[in-house]
C-alpha positions as a printed Julia matrix, in Angstrom:
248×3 Matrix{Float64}:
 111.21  61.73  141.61
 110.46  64.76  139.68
 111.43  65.35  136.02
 113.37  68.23  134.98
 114.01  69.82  131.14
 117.43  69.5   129.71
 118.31  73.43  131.12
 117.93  72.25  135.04
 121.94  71.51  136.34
 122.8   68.15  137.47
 121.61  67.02  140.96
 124.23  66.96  143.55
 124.75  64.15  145.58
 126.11  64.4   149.26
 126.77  61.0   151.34
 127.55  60.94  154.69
 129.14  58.14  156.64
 129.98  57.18  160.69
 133.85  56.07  160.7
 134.23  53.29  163.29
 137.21  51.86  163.97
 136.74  48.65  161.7
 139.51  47.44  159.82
 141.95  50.67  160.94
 140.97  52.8   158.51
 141.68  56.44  159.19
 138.84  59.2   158.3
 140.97  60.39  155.27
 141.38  56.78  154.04
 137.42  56.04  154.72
 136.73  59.79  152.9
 138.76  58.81  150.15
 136.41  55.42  149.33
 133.36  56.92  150.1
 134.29  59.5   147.13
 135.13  56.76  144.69
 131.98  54.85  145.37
 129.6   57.55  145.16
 131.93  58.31  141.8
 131.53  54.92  140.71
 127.29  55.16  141.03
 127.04  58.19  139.3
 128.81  56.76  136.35
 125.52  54.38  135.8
 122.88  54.63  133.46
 119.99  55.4   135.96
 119.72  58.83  138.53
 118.38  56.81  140.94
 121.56  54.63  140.95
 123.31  56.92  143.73
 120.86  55.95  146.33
 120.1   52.72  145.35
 123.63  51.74  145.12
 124.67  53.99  148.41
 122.36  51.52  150.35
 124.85  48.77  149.32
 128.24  50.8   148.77
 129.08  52.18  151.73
 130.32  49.07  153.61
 132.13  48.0   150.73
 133.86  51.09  149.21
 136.71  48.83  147.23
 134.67  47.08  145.25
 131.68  49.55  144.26
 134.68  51.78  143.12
 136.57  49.87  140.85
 138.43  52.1   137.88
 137.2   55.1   140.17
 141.3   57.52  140.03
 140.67  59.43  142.99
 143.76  61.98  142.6
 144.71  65.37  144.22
 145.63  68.97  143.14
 148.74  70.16  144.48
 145.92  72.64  146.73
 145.13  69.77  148.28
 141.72  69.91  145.81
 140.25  65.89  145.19
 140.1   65.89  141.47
 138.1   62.64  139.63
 137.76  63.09  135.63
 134.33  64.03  134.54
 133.22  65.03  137.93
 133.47  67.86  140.3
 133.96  66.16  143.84
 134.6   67.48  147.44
 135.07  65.85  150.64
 135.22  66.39  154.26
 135.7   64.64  157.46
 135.02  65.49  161.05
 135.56  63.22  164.54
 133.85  59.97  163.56
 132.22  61.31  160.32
 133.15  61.92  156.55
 131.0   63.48  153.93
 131.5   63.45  150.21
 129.7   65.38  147.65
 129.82  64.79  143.56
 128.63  65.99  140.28
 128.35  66.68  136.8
 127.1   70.14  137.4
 129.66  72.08  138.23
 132.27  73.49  141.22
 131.28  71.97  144.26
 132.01  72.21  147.85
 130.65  70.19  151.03
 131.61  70.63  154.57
 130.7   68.69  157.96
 131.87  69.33  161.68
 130.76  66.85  164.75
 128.59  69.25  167.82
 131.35  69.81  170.18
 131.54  72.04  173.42
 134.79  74.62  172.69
 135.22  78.8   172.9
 134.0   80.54  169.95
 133.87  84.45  170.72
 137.68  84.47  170.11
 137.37  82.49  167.13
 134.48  84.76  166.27
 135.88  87.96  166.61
 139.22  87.55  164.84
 138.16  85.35  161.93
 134.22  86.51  161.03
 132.59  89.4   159.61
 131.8   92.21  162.44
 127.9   91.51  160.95
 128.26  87.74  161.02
 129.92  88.0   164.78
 126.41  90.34  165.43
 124.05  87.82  163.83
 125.64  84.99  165.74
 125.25  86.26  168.96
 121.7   86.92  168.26
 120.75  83.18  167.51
 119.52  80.91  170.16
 122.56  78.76  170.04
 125.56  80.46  169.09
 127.94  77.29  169.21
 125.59  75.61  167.03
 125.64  79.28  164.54
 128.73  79.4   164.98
 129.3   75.7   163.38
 127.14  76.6   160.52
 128.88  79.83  159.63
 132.0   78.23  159.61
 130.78  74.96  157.46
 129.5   77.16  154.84
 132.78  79.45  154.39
 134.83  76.04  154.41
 132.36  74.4   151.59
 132.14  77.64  149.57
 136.35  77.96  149.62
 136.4   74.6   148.27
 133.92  74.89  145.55
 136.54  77.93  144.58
 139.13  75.64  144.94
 140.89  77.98  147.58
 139.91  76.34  150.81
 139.95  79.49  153.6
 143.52  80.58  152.0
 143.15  84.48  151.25
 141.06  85.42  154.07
 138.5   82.35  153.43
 137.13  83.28  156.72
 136.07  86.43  156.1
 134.34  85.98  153.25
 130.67  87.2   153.68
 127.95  84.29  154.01
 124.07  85.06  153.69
 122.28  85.56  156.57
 118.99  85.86  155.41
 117.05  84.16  153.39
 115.96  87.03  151.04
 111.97  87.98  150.42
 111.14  84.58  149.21
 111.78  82.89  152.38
 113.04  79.01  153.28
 110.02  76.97  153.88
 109.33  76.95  157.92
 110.92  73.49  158.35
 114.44  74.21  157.15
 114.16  78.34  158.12
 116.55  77.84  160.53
 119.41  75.99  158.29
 121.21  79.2   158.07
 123.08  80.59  156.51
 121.76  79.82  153.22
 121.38  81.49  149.73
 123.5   83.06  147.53
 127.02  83.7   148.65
 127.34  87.51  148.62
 130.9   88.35  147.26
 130.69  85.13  144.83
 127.25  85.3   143.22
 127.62  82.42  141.04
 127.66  80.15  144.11
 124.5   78.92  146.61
 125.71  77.51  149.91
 123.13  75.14  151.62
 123.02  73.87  155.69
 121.69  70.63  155.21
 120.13  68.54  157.65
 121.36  65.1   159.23
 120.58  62.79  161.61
 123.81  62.55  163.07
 125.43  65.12  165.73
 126.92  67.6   163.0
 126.35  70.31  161.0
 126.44  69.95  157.43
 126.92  72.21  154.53
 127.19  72.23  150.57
 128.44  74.83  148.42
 126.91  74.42  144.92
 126.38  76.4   141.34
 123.36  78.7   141.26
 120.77  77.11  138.86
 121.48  73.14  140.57
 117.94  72.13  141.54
 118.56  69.26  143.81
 120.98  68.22  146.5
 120.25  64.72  147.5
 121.88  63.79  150.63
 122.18  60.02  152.01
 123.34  58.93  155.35
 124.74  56.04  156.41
 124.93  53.9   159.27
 127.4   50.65  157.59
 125.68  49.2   155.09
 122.35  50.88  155.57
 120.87  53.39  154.04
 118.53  56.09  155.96
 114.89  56.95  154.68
 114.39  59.65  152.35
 112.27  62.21  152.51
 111.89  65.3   150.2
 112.82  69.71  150.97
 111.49  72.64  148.96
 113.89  75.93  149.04
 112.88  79.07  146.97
 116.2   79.06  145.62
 114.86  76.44  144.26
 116.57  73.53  145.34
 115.45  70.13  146.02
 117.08  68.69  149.45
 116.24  64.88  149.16
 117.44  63.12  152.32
 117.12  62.94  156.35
């Protein structure tokens, strides 16, 4: 673990989880205790308590989060004192994402087969609808686009209300470019038309796409998956933003 001077922002923490069908618990229930555990291990002493205590947590949500409020905005915003939190969920997936550094917003969707050019055309940017067609997997583009305008809305607390979905993502990476083996995580970099705000694709392990949305100035986003109880291996991402990816 690196150190960092008292200027760097907080690291952001983003946990992802599978969502069987154990005990009944819906995705918005299983969301909702994933938040307040991750919550809960931020709140120790020690940085490194977020992963060591996700590799423990996540199979037992109600007890790692104890005096954890999890409450909501009348937006539909999660709110938890002394934290800025998101969450997400997809088929068979949730992600949550927490920290002290500022508005945050995270985003997952499950790879699925459906029609996007319709979708495309009437909700996206006539350059984004360009770019996308010009990838080498538009579904999969098309998945990222939309994760990153759905994690940047909620870091503004606005969701895709107000034409969310035509706000302007970055499609390039800008003269100091990604590092080969996360060059094609896009779109990444600083959100155009809200310049305070960096929106990250972040990679996982399981059949989704991922993204963060996340104050300019945060230097790492550490991301843990989970598989129950278990906690995935960590390795370590260098962006010229610069951000620190620690995870899959």
């Amino acid at each position: 673990m690196e150190e960092h001077g008292q200027s760097d922002l907080n690291p952001v923490h983003v946990w992802v989880s599978a969502v069987g069908q154990d005990h009944g618990r819906d995705q918005r229930s299983a969301a909702h205790d994933l938040l307040r555990t991750l919550a809960a291990t931020l709140r120790t002493p020690s940085a490194e308590g977020a992963s060591d205590a996700g590799a423990h947590g996540a199979g037992g949500a109600g007890s790692a989060a104890g005096g954890v409020v999890l409450r909501h905005e009348a937006s539909g915003r999660p709110v938890v004192d002394g934290l800025s939190v998101s969450l997400s969920h997809a088929r068979g997936l949730v992600a949550v994402a927490a920290s002290f550094a500022g508005p945050i917003g995270v985003d997952v969707e499950s790879r699925r087969e459906f029609e996007i050019d319709g979708m495309a055309r009437r909700w996206f940017d006539p350059a984004e609808v360009t770019w996308l067609h010009q990838q080498p997997d538009p579904l999969d583009a098309f998945l990222r686009l939309w994760t990153a305008k759905e994690a940047v809305g909620k870091a503004l607390g606005r969701g895709l209300r107000g034409s969310g979905l035509r706000r302007r993502m970055p499609l390039d990476p800008g003269p100091a470019a990604l590092r080969p083996e996360i060059a094609h995580l896009m779109p990444s970099g600083v959100v155009p038309v809200e310049p305070d705000l960096v929106v990250l694709q972040l990679p996982v392990r399981a059949e989704a796409v991922l993204a963060v949305a996340v104050p300019v100035g945060v230097s790492e986003v550490w991301v843990t998956e989970h598989h129950g109880a278990a906690l995935r291996s960590t390795v370590t991402s260098r962006t010229s933003f610069p951000v620190v990816v620690r995870g899959n």
